[in-house]
JSON list of C-alpha atoms in Angstrom, two decimals:
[
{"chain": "Z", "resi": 11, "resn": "UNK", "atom": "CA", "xyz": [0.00, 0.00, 0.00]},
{"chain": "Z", "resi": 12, "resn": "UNK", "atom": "CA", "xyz": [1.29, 3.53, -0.92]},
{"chain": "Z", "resi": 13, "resn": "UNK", "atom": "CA", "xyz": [1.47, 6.39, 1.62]},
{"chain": "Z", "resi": 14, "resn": "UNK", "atom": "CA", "xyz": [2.30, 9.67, 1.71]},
{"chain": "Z", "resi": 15, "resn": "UNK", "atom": "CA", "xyz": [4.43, 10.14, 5.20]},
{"chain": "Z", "resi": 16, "resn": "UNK", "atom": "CA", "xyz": [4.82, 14.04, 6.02]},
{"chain": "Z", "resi": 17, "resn": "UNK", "atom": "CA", "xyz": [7.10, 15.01, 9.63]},
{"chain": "Z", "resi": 18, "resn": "UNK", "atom": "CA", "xyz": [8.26, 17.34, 11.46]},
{"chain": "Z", "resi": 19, "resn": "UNK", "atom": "CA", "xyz": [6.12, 19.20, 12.49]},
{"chain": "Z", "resi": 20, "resn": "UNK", "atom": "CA", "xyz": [5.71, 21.38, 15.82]},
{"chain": "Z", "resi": 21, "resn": "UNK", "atom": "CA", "xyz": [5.83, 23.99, 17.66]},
{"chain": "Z", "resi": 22, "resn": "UNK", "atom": "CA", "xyz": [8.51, 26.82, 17.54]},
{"chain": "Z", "resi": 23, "resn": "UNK", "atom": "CA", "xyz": [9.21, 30.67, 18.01]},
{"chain": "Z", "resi": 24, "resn": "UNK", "atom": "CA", "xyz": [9.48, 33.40, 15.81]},
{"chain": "Z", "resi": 25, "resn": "UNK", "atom": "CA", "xyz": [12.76, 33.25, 14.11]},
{"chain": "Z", "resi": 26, "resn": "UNK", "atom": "CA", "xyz": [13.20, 29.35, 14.41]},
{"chain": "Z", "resi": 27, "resn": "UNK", "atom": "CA", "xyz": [13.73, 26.74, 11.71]},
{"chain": "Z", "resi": 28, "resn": "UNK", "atom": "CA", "xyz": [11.59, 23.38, 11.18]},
{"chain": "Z", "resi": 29, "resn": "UNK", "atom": "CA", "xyz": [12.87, 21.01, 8.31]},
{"chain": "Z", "resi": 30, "resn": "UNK", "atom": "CA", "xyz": [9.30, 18.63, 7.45]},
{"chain": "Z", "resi": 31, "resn": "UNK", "atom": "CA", "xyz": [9.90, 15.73, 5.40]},
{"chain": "Z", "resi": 32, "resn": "UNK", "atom": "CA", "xyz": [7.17, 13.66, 2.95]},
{"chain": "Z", "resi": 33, "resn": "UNK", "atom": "CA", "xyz": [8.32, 10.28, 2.89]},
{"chain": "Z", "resi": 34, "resn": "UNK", "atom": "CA", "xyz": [6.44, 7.99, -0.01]},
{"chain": "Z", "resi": 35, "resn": "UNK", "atom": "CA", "xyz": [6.13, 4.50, 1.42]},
{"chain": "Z", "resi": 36, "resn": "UNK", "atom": "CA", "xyz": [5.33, 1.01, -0.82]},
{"chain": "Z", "resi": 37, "resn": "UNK", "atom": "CA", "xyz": [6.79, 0.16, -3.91]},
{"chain": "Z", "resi": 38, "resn": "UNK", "atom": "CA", "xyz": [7.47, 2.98, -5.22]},
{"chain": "Z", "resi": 39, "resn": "UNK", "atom": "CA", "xyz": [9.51, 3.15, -8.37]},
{"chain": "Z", "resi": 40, "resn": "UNK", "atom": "CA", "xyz": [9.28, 7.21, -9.15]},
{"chain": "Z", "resi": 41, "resn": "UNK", "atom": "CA", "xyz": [7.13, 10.04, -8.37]},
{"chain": "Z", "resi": 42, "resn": "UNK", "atom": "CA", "xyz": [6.77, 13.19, -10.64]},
{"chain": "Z", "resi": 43, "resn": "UNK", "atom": "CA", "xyz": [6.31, 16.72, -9.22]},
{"chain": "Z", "resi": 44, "resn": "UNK", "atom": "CA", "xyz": [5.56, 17.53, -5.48]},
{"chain": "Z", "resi": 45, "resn": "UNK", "atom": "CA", "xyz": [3.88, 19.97, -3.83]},
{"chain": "Z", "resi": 46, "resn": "UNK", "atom": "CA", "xyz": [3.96, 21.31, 0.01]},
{"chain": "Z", "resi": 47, "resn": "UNK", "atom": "CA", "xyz": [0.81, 22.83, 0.53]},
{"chain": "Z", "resi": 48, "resn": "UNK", "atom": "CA", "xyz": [-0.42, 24.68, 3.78]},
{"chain": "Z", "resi": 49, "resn": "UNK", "atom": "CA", "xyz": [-3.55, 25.29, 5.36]},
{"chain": "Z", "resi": 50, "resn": "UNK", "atom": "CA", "xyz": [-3.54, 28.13, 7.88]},
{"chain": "Z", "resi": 51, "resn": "UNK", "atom": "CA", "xyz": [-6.65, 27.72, 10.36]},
{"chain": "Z", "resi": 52, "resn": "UNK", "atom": "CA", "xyz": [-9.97, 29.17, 8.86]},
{"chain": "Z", "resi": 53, "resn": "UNK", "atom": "CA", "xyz": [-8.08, 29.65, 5.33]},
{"chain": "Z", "resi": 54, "resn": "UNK", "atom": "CA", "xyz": [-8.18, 28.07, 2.09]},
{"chain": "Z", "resi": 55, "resn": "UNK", "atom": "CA", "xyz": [-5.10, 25.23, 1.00]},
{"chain": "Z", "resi": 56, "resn": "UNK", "atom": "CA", "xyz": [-2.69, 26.98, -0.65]},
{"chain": "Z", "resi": 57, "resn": "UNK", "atom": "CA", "xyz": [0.98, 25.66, -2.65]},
{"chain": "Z", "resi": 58, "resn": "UNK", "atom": "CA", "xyz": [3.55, 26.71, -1.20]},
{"chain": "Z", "resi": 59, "resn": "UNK", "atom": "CA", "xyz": [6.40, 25.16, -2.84]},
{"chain": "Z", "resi": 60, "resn": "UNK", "atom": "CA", "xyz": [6.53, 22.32, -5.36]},
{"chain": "Z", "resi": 61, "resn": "UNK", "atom": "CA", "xyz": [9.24, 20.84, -7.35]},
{"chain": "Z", "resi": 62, "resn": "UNK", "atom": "CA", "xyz": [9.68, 19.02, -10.73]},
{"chain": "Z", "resi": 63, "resn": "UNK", "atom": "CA", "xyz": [10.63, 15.35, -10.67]},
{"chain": "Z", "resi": 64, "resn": "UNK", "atom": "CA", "xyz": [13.85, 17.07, -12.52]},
{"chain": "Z", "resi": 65, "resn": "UNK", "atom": "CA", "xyz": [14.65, 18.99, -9.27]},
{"chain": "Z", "resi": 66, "resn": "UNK", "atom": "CA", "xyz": [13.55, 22.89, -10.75]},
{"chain": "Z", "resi": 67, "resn": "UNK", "atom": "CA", "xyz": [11.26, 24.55, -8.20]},
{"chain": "Z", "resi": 68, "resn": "UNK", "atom": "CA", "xyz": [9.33, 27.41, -7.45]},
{"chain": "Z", "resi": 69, "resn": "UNK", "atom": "CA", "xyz": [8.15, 29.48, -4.32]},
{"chain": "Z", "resi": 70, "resn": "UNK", "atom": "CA", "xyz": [4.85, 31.46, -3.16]},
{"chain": "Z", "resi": 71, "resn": "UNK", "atom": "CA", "xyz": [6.01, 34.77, -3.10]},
{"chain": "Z", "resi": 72, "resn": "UNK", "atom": "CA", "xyz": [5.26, 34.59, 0.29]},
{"chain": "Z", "resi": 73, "resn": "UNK", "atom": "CA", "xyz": [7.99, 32.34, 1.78]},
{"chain": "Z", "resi": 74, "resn": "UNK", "atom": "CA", "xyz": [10.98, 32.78, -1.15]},
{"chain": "Z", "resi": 75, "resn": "UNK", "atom": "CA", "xyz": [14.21, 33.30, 0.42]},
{"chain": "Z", "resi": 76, "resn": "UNK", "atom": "CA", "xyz": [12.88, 31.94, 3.68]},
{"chain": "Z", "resi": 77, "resn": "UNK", "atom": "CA", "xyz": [11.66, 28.21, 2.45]},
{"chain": "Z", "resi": 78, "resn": "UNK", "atom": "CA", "xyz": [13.45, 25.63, 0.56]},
{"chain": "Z", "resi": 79, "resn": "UNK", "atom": "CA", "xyz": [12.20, 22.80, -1.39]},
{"chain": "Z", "resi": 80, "resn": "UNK", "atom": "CA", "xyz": [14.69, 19.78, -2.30]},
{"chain": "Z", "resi": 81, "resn": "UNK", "atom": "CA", "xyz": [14.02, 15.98, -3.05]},
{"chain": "Z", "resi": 82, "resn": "UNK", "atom": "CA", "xyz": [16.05, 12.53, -2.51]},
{"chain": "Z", "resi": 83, "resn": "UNK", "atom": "CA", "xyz": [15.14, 10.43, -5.22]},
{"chain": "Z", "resi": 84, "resn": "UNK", "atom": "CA", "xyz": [17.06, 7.41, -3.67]},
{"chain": "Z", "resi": 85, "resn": "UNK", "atom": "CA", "xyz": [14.77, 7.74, -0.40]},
{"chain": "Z", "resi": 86, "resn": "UNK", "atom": "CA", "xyz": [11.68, 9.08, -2.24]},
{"chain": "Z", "resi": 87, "resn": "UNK", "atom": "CA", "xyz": [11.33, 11.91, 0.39]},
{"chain": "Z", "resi": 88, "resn": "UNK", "atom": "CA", "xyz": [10.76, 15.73, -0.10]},
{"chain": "Z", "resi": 89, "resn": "UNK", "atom": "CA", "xyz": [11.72, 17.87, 2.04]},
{"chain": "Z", "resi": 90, "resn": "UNK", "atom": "CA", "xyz": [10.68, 21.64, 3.30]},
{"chain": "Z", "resi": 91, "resn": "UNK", "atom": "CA", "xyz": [13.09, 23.65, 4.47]},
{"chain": "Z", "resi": 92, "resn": "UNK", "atom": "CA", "xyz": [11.27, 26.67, 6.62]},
{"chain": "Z", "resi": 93, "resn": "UNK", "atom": "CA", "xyz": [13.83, 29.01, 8.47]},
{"chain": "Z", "resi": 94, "resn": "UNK", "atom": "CA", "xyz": [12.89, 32.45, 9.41]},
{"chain": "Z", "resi": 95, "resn": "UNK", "atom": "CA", "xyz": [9.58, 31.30, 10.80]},
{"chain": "Z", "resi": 96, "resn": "UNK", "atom": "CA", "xyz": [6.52, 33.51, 11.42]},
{"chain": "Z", "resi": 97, "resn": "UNK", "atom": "CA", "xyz": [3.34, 33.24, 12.66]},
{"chain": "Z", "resi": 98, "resn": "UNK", "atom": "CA", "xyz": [1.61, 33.77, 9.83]},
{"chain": "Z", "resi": 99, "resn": "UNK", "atom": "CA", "xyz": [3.14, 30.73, 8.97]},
{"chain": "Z", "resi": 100, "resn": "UNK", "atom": "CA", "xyz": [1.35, 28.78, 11.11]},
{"chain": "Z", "resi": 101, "resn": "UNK", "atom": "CA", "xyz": [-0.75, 25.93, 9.28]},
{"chain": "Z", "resi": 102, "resn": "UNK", "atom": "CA", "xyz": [-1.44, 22.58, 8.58]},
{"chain": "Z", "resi": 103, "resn": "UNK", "atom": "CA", "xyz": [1.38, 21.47, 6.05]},
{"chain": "Z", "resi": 104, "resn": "UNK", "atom": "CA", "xyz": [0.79, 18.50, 2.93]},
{"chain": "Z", "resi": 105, "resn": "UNK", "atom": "CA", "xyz": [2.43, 17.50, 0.60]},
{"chain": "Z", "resi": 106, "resn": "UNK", "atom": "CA", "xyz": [0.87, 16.21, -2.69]},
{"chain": "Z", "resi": 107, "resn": "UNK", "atom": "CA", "xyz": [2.07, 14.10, -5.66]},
{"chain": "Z", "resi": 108, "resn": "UNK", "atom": "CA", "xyz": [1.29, 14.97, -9.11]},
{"chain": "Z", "resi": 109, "resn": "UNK", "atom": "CA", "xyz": [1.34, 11.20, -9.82]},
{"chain": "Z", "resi": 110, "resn": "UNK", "atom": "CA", "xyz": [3.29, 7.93, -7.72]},
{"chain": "Z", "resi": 111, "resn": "UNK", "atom": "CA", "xyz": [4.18, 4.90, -10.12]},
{"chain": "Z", "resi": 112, "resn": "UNK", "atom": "CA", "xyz": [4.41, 1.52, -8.43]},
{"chain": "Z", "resi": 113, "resn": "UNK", "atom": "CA", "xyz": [5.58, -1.79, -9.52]},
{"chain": "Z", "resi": 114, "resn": "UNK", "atom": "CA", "xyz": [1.75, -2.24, -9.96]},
{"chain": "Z", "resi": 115, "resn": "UNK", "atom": "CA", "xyz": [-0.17, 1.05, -11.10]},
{"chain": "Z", "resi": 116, "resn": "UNK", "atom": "CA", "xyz": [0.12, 4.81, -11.04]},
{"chain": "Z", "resi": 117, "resn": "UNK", "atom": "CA", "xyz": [-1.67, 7.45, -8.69]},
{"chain": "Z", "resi": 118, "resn": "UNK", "atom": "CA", "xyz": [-2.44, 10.61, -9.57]},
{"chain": "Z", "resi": 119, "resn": "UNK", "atom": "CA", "xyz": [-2.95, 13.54, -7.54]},
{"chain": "Z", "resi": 120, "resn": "UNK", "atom": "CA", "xyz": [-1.81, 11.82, -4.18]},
{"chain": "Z", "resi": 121, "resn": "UNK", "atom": "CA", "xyz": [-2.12, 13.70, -0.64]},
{"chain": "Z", "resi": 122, "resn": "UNK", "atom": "CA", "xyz": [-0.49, 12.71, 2.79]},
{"chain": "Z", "resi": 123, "resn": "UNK", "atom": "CA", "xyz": [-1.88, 13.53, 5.87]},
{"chain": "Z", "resi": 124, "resn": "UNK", "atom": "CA", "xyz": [-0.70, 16.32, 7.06]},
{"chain": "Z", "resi": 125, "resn": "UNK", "atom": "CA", "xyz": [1.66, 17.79, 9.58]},
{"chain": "Z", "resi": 126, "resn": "UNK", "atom": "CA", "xyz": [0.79, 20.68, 12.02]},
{"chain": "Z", "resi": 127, "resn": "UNK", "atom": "CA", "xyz": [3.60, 24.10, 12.01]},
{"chain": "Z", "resi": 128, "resn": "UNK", "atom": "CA", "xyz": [2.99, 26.82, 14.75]},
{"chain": "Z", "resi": 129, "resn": "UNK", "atom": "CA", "xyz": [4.72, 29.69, 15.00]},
{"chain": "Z", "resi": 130, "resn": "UNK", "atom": "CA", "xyz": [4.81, 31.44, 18.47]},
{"chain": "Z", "resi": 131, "resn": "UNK", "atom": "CA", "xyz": [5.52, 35.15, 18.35]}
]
């Protein structure tokens, strides 16, 4: 069975650094783009980072400079980066994959569970 795995999550102040991780779990043989996506309480889901299975990446405007995306193929895990933490970054945190191929099938459009960020002022 396939899973999206996302950690480390927590709690942390102002100014502090969290590194979350989305681990894909099964028999995984590749997975395309991903997305981190957050959900800050009472707000819609928004992306804010994804990168290509090639490794190119983009930011929300939002959290460039402060947040990077990067991916380890070999371990099928993406990771998030967040230093310079704010408040306003506080959120739920997914990750999504465009599509998953197994020694079986492909998934599209595949979401983990979710990891809770707050940031403490």
């Amino acid at each position: 069975q396939v899973m999206l795995v996302e950690s480390g999550g927590g709690l942390v102040q102002a100014g502090g650094s969290l590194r979350l991780s989305c681990t894909a779990t099964g028999s995984i043989l590749s997975i395309n783009d991903v997305g981190w996506h957050r959900q800050p309480p009472g707000q819609q889901r928004e992306l804010v980072a994804r990168i290509t299975s090639g490794g190119r990446t983009n930011y929300a405007d939002s959290v460039k400079g402060r947040f990077t995306i990067s991916r380890d193929n070999a371990k099928n895990t993406v990771y998030l980066q967040m230093n310079s933490l704010k408040p306003e970054d506080t959120a739920v945190y997914y990750c999504n994959a465009d599509s998953i191929v197994t020694s079986t099938l492909v998934i599209y459009d595949y979401w983990g569970q979710g990891t809770q960020v707050t940031v403490s002022s």
